[in-house]
């Protein structure tokens, strides 16, 4: 589907492809109890640890969204009603099809459709849409915040850093209050706001990174090393025993 702005950046297809590969690989390896690799598999090579943590691909998509919107809307007067309408036209048809297909599957299985459609309605706010639809909820919440974020960035270049700090403090407060924060950090905008903001920051500082291949290699090495350590230390337990993935039955 062509962008409403008519602009297309083929160089970013490599990043989209990588993000899709990370998500696909994770689900192929781990999403089924009969998958070929047990959850918690730690690769010998640090670079491949991100394949054991499927959220890295989703996070990359969200960072890419932040970068793209900052690039597309930079210095432009945005009419937000048409903007929101365009995003709805791009996202809702496929989401509606998935909701209908999943409803039919549950109907054939004799499951309670009342509970299912209640969860679909809650999906406007909570991560309860079926088959990975939780990420659409997070993306929609980012769209609602985008006008405020762009306005702040025009006034102060380092505004995204302040928003990242605010998100970290919010997660810290939730952890102090409830003794855990992983659910909100994994499934909601509370945890993914940093990634959209990182994309916006990447756009604003793109000139500094241009041509500095050593910087890209250093970031990749640091990222891979961190997730190798994280994965070896048990990694994300959001799908662990006793935890039910929202929208996945």
C-alpha positions as a LaTeX table, in Angstrom:
\begin{tabular}{lrrr}
\hline
Residue & $x$ (\AA) & $y$ (\AA) & $z$ (\AA) \\
\hline
Unk1 & 0.00 & 0.00 & 0.00 \\
Unk2 & 1.51 & 3.31 & $-1.06$ \\
Unk3 & 2.26 & 5.93 & 1.57 \\
Unk4 & $-0.22$ & 8.81 & 1.74 \\
Unk5 & 2.72 & 11.22 & 1.36 \\
Unk6 & 3.90 & 9.50 & $-1.82$ \\
Unk7 & 7.37 & 9.12 & $-0.28$ \\
Unk8 & 9.20 & 5.82 & $-0.15$ \\
Unk9 & 12.61 & 5.05 & 1.31 \\
Unk10 & 13.93 & 1.77 & $-0.11$ \\
Unk11 & 17.05 & 1.89 & 2.08 \\
Unk12 & 14.83 & 1.19 & 5.10 \\
Unk13 & 13.59 & $-2.05$ & 3.57 \\
Unk14 & 16.71 & $-3.74$ & 4.94 \\
Unk15 & 15.65 & $-2.79$ & 8.48 \\
Unk16 & 12.06 & $-3.87$ & 7.85 \\
Unk17 & 13.33 & $-7.18$ & 6.54 \\
Unk18 & 15.54 & $-7.70$ & 9.59 \\
Unk19 & 12.68 & $-6.88$ & 11.98 \\
Unk20 & 10.32 & $-9.27$ & 10.15 \\
Unk21 & 12.98 & $-11.99$ & 10.19 \\
Unk22 & 13.48 & $-11.61$ & 13.97 \\
Unk23 & 9.75 & $-11.88$ & 14.68 \\
Unk24 & 9.22 & $-14.80$ & 12.28 \\
Unk25 & 12.24 & $-16.70$ & 13.59 \\
Unk26 & 11.19 & $-16.32$ & 17.20 \\
Unk27 & 7.65 & $-17.56$ & 16.55 \\
Unk28 & 8.92 & $-20.43$ & 14.43 \\
Unk29 & 11.36 & $-21.53$ & 17.14 \\
Unk30 & 9.38 & $-20.93$ & 20.32 \\
Unk31 & 5.72 & $-19.94$ & 19.93 \\
Unk32 & 4.46 & $-23.52$ & 19.79 \\
Unk33 & 5.04 & $-26.06$ & 22.59 \\
Unk34 & 6.11 & $-28.42$ & 19.80 \\
Unk35 & 8.58 & $-25.93$ & 18.36 \\
Unk36 & 12.02 & $-27.14$ & 17.29 \\
Unk37 & 13.85 & $-25.21$ & 20.03 \\
Unk38 & 12.97 & $-24.98$ & 23.72 \\
Unk39 & 12.28 & $-21.52$ & 25.11 \\
Unk40 & 15.33 & $-20.16$ & 26.85 \\
Unk41 & 17.83 & $-21.53$ & 24.33 \\
Unk42 & 21.06 & $-19.50$ & 24.57 \\
Unk43 & 23.12 & $-19.46$ & 21.36 \\
Unk44 & 26.88 & $-19.83$ & 21.59 \\
Unk45 & 27.33 & $-16.73$ & 19.42 \\
Unk46 & 26.09 & $-13.50$ & 21.08 \\
Unk47 & 24.84 & $-12.13$ & 17.76 \\
Unk48 & 22.11 & $-14.80$ & 17.58 \\
Unk49 & 20.78 & $-14.26$ & 21.11 \\
Unk50 & 18.29 & $-11.72$ & 19.75 \\
Unk51 & 16.57 & $-14.59$ & 17.90 \\
Unk52 & 15.68 & $-16.06$ & 21.30 \\
Unk53 & 14.09 & $-12.76$ & 22.36 \\
Unk54 & 11.30 & $-12.15$ & 19.86 \\
Unk55 & 10.42 & $-8.73$ & 21.22 \\
Unk56 & 13.60 & $-7.32$ & 19.66 \\
Unk57 & 11.99 & $-7.52$ & 16.21 \\
Unk58 & 8.80 & $-5.81$ & 17.40 \\
Unk59 & 10.90 & $-3.13$ & 19.11 \\
Unk60 & 12.84 & $-2.55$ & 15.90 \\
Unk61 & 9.57 & $-2.02$ & 14.01 \\
Unk62 & 8.48 & 0.54 & 16.61 \\
Unk63 & 11.80 & 2.39 & 16.49 \\
Unk64 & 11.47 & 2.44 & 12.69 \\
Unk65 & 7.96 & 3.94 & 13.04 \\
Unk66 & 9.34 & 6.73 & 15.20 \\
Unk67 & 12.10 & 7.44 & 12.67 \\
Unk68 & 9.75 & 7.41 & 9.68 \\
Unk69 & 7.15 & 9.71 & 11.18 \\
Unk70 & 9.81 & 12.15 & 12.36 \\
Unk71 & 11.24 & 12.13 & 8.80 \\
Unk72 & 7.91 & 12.39 & 6.99 \\
Unk73 & 6.48 & 15.12 & 9.20 \\
Unk74 & 9.63 & 17.14 & 9.89 \\
Unk75 & 8.98 & 20.85 & 9.42 \\
Unk76 & 5.50 & 20.24 & 8.00 \\
Unk77 & 2.13 & 21.44 & 9.12 \\
Unk78 & 0.28 & 18.26 & 10.00 \\
Unk79 & $-3.50$ & 17.94 & 9.68 \\
Unk80 & $-4.08$ & 15.32 & 12.30 \\
Unk81 & $-7.62$ & 14.25 & 11.41 \\
Unk82 & $-6.61$ & 13.12 & 7.88 \\
Unk83 & $-3.44$ & 11.65 & 9.38 \\
Unk84 & $-5.39$ & 9.50 & 11.84 \\
Unk85 & $-7.89$ & 8.54 & 9.13 \\
Unk86 & $-5.04$ & 7.40 & 6.87 \\
Unk87 & $-3.47$ & 5.29 & 9.61 \\
Unk88 & $-6.85$ & 3.69 & 10.32 \\
Unk89 & $-7.31$ & 2.81 & 6.62 \\
Unk90 & $-3.89$ & 1.16 & 6.58 \\
Unk91 & $-4.26$ & $-0.82$ & 9.81 \\
Unk92 & $-7.92$ & $-1.62$ & 10.38 \\
Unk93 & $-8.90$ & $-3.73$ & 7.31 \\
Unk94 & $-6.33$ & $-6.45$ & 8.02 \\
Unk95 & $-6.98$ & $-6.27$ & 11.75 \\
Unk96 & $-10.73$ & $-6.64$ & 11.14 \\
Unk97 & $-10.09$ & $-9.67$ & 8.94 \\
Unk98 & $-7.95$ & $-11.29$ & 11.65 \\
Unk99 & $-10.62$ & $-10.63$ & 14.29 \\
Unk100 & $-13.31$ & $-12.26$ & 12.08 \\
Unk101 & $-11.16$ & $-15.28$ & 11.24 \\
Unk102 & $-10.27$ & $-15.82$ & 14.89 \\
Unk103 & $-13.94$ & $-15.45$ & 15.89 \\
Unk104 & $-14.91$ & $-18.11$ & 13.34 \\
Unk105 & $-12.18$ & $-20.43$ & 14.60 \\
Unk106 & $-13.40$ & $-20.05$ & 18.17 \\
Unk107 & $-17.00$ & $-20.57$ & 17.06 \\
Unk108 & $-16.04$ & $-23.87$ & 15.42 \\
Unk109 & $-14.17$ & $-24.85$ & 18.58 \\
Unk110 & $-17.27$ & $-24.12$ & 20.71 \\
Unk111 & $-15.58$ & $-21.35$ & 22.68 \\
Unk112 & $-17.37$ & $-18.42$ & 24.32 \\
Unk113 & $-17.55$ & $-15.60$ & 21.77 \\
Unk114 & $-18.89$ & $-13.16$ & 24.34 \\
Unk115 & $-15.60$ & $-13.20$ & 26.23 \\
Unk116 & $-13.69$ & $-12.98$ & 22.96 \\
Unk117 & $-15.51$ & $-9.87$ & 21.72 \\
Unk118 & $-15.19$ & $-8.30$ & 25.16 \\
Unk119 & $-11.43$ & $-8.72$ & 24.84 \\
Unk120 & $-11.56$ & $-7.22$ & 21.34 \\
Unk121 & $-13.37$ & $-4.17$ & 22.73 \\
Unk122 & $-10.81$ & $-3.83$ & 25.52 \\
Unk123 & $-8.12$ & $-3.91$ & 22.84 \\
Unk124 & $-8.59$ & $-0.18$ & 22.34 \\
Unk125 & $-6.72$ & 0.29 & 25.61 \\
Unk126 & $-5.36$ & $-3.07$ & 26.76 \\
Unk127 & $-3.23$ & $-5.64$ & 24.89 \\
Unk128 & $-6.10$ & $-8.08$ & 24.32 \\
Unk129 & $-6.49$ & $-8.09$ & 20.52 \\
Unk130 & $-5.99$ & $-11.54$ & 18.96 \\
Unk131 & $-2.94$ & $-12.96$ & 17.20 \\
Unk132 & $-0.36$ & $-10.31$ & 17.99 \\
Unk133 & $-2.83$ & $-7.42$ & 17.76 \\
Unk134 & $-1.42$ & $-6.02$ & 20.99 \\
Unk135 & 1.30 & $-4.34$ & 18.92 \\
Unk136 & $-1.38$ & $-2.51$ & 16.91 \\
Unk137 & $-2.77$ & $-1.13$ & 20.19 \\
Unk138 & 0.70 & 0.11 & 21.17 \\
Unk139 & 1.18 & 1.68 & 17.73 \\
Unk140 & $-2.21$ & 3.41 & 17.94 \\
Unk141 & $-1.34$ & 4.88 & 21.33 \\
Unk142 & 1.88 & 6.22 & 19.82 \\
Unk143 & $-0.11$ & 7.92 & 17.06 \\
Unk144 & $-2.21$ & 9.68 & 19.70 \\
Unk145 & 0.93 & 10.92 & 21.46 \\
Unk146 & 2.71 & 11.88 & 18.23 \\
Unk147 & 1.37 & 15.47 & 17.87 \\
Unk148 & 2.57 & 16.33 & 21.37 \\
Unk149 & 5.93 & 14.62 & 20.79 \\
Unk150 & 6.56 & 16.45 & 17.52 \\
Unk151 & 5.60 & 19.79 & 19.03 \\
Unk152 & 8.01 & 19.23 & 21.93 \\
Unk153 & 10.81 & 18.16 & 19.57 \\
Unk154 & 10.44 & 21.34 & 17.51 \\
Unk155 & 10.93 & 23.42 & 20.65 \\
Unk156 & 13.73 & 21.35 & 22.18 \\
Unk157 & 15.87 & 18.88 & 20.24 \\
Unk158 & 16.57 & 16.74 & 23.29 \\
Unk159 & 12.91 & 16.46 & 24.30 \\
Unk160 & 12.83 & 12.71 & 23.41 \\
Unk161 & 15.49 & 12.10 & 26.07 \\
Unk162 & 13.27 & 13.75 & 28.66 \\
Unk163 & 10.35 & 11.56 & 27.59 \\
Unk164 & 12.56 & 8.46 & 27.85 \\
Unk165 & 13.54 & 9.50 & 31.38 \\
Unk166 & 9.86 & 10.03 & 32.23 \\
Unk167 & 8.99 & 6.55 & 30.90 \\
Unk168 & 11.77 & 4.99 & 32.98 \\
Unk169 & 10.56 & 6.80 & 36.10 \\
Unk170 & 6.99 & 5.64 & 35.43 \\
Unk171 & 8.13 & 2.03 & 35.15 \\
Unk172 & 10.15 & 2.42 & 38.33 \\
Unk173 & 7.08 & 3.77 & 40.14 \\
Unk174 & 5.00 & 0.82 & 38.90 \\
Unk175 & 7.66 & $-1.60$ & 40.09 \\
Unk176 & 7.78 & 0.00 & 43.54 \\
Unk177 & 3.99 & $-0.03$ & 43.77 \\
Unk178 & 3.26 & $-3.54$ & 42.45 \\
Unk179 & 6.53 & $-5.42$ & 42.83 \\
Unk180 & 6.76 & $-6.15$ & 39.08 \\
Unk181 & 6.63 & $-4.14$ & 35.88 \\
Unk182 & 7.29 & $-6.67$ & 33.13 \\
Unk183 & 3.66 & $-6.97$ & 31.98 \\
Unk184 & 3.24 & $-3.23$ & 31.43 \\
Unk185 & 6.74 & $-2.90$ & 29.99 \\
Unk186 & 6.25 & $-5.73$ & 27.49 \\
Unk187 & 2.66 & $-5.35$ & 26.32 \\
Unk188 & 1.88 & $-1.60$ & 26.54 \\
Unk189 & 3.07 & 1.82 & 25.41 \\
Unk190 & 4.55 & 2.25 & 28.90 \\
Unk191 & 7.38 & $-0.06$ & 27.91 \\
Unk192 & 7.57 & 0.67 & 24.18 \\
Unk193 & 7.49 & 4.47 & 24.25 \\
Unk194 & 11.29 & 4.47 & 24.51 \\
Unk195 & 11.57 & 2.67 & 21.18 \\
Unk196 & 9.46 & 5.19 & 19.25 \\
Unk197 & 11.43 & 7.98 & 20.91 \\
Unk198 & 14.72 & 6.30 & 20.00 \\
Unk199 & 13.58 & 6.36 & 16.38 \\
Unk200 & 12.80 & 10.07 & 16.61 \\
Unk201 & 16.22 & 10.70 & 18.16 \\
Unk202 & 17.88 & 8.66 & 15.40 \\
Unk203 & 16.28 & 10.96 & 12.82 \\
Unk204 & 17.42 & 14.15 & 14.57 \\
Unk205 & 21.01 & 12.90 & 14.91 \\
Unk206 & 21.22 & 11.07 & 11.56 \\
Unk207 & 23.83 & 13.49 & 10.24 \\
Unk208 & 26.21 & 12.51 & 13.04 \\
Unk209 & 25.91 & 8.79 & 12.27 \\
Unk210 & 26.21 & 9.14 & 8.49 \\
Unk211 & 29.32 & 7.40 & 7.17 \\
Unk212 & 30.45 & 6.26 & 10.63 \\
Unk213 & 30.34 & 2.52 & 10.04 \\
Unk214 & 32.38 & 1.88 & 13.18 \\
Unk215 & 29.54 & 3.42 & 15.20 \\
Unk216 & 26.99 & 1.04 & 13.65 \\
Unk217 & 29.27 & $-1.92$ & 14.39 \\
Unk218 & 29.78 & $-0.76$ & 17.98 \\
Unk219 & 26.02 & $-0.42$ & 18.51 \\
Unk220 & 25.40 & $-3.87$ & 17.00 \\
Unk221 & 28.12 & $-5.44$ & 19.16 \\
Unk222 & 26.81 & $-3.77$ & 22.33 \\
Unk223 & 23.21 & $-4.70$ & 21.53 \\
Unk224 & 24.08 & $-8.32$ & 20.77 \\
Unk225 & 26.31 & $-8.61$ & 23.83 \\
Unk226 & 23.62 & $-7.26$ & 26.12 \\
Unk227 & 20.96 & $-9.66$ & 24.82 \\
Unk228 & 23.38 & $-12.58$ & 25.01 \\
Unk229 & 23.84 & $-11.77$ & 28.71 \\
Unk230 & 20.11 & $-11.13$ & 29.17 \\
Unk231 & 19.17 & $-14.39$ & 27.48 \\
Unk232 & 21.73 & $-16.34$ & 29.52 \\
Unk233 & 20.21 & $-14.86$ & 32.69 \\
Unk234 & 16.80 & $-16.41$ & 31.75 \\
Unk235 & 15.69 & $-13.61$ & 29.44 \\
Unk236 & 12.11 & $-12.42$ & 29.23 \\
Unk237 & 9.75 & $-14.56$ & 31.32 \\
Unk238 & 6.57 & $-12.90$ & 30.07 \\
Unk239 & 5.67 & $-16.14$ & 28.26 \\
Unk240 & 7.01 & $-18.37$ & 30.99 \\
Unk241 & 5.03 & $-20.98$ & 32.98 \\
Unk242 & 1.73 & $-19.71$ & 34.30 \\
Unk243 & 1.75 & $-16.56$ & 32.14 \\
Unk244 & $-0.85$ & $-16.25$ & 29.39 \\
Unk245 & $-0.09$ & $-14.20$ & 26.32 \\
Unk246 & $-2.85$ & $-11.59$ & 25.80 \\
Unk247 & $-4.90$ & $-12.31$ & 22.70 \\
Unk248 & $-3.33$ & $-15.71$ & 22.06 \\
Unk249 & $-5.89$ & $-17.93$ & 23.77 \\
\hline
\end{tabular}
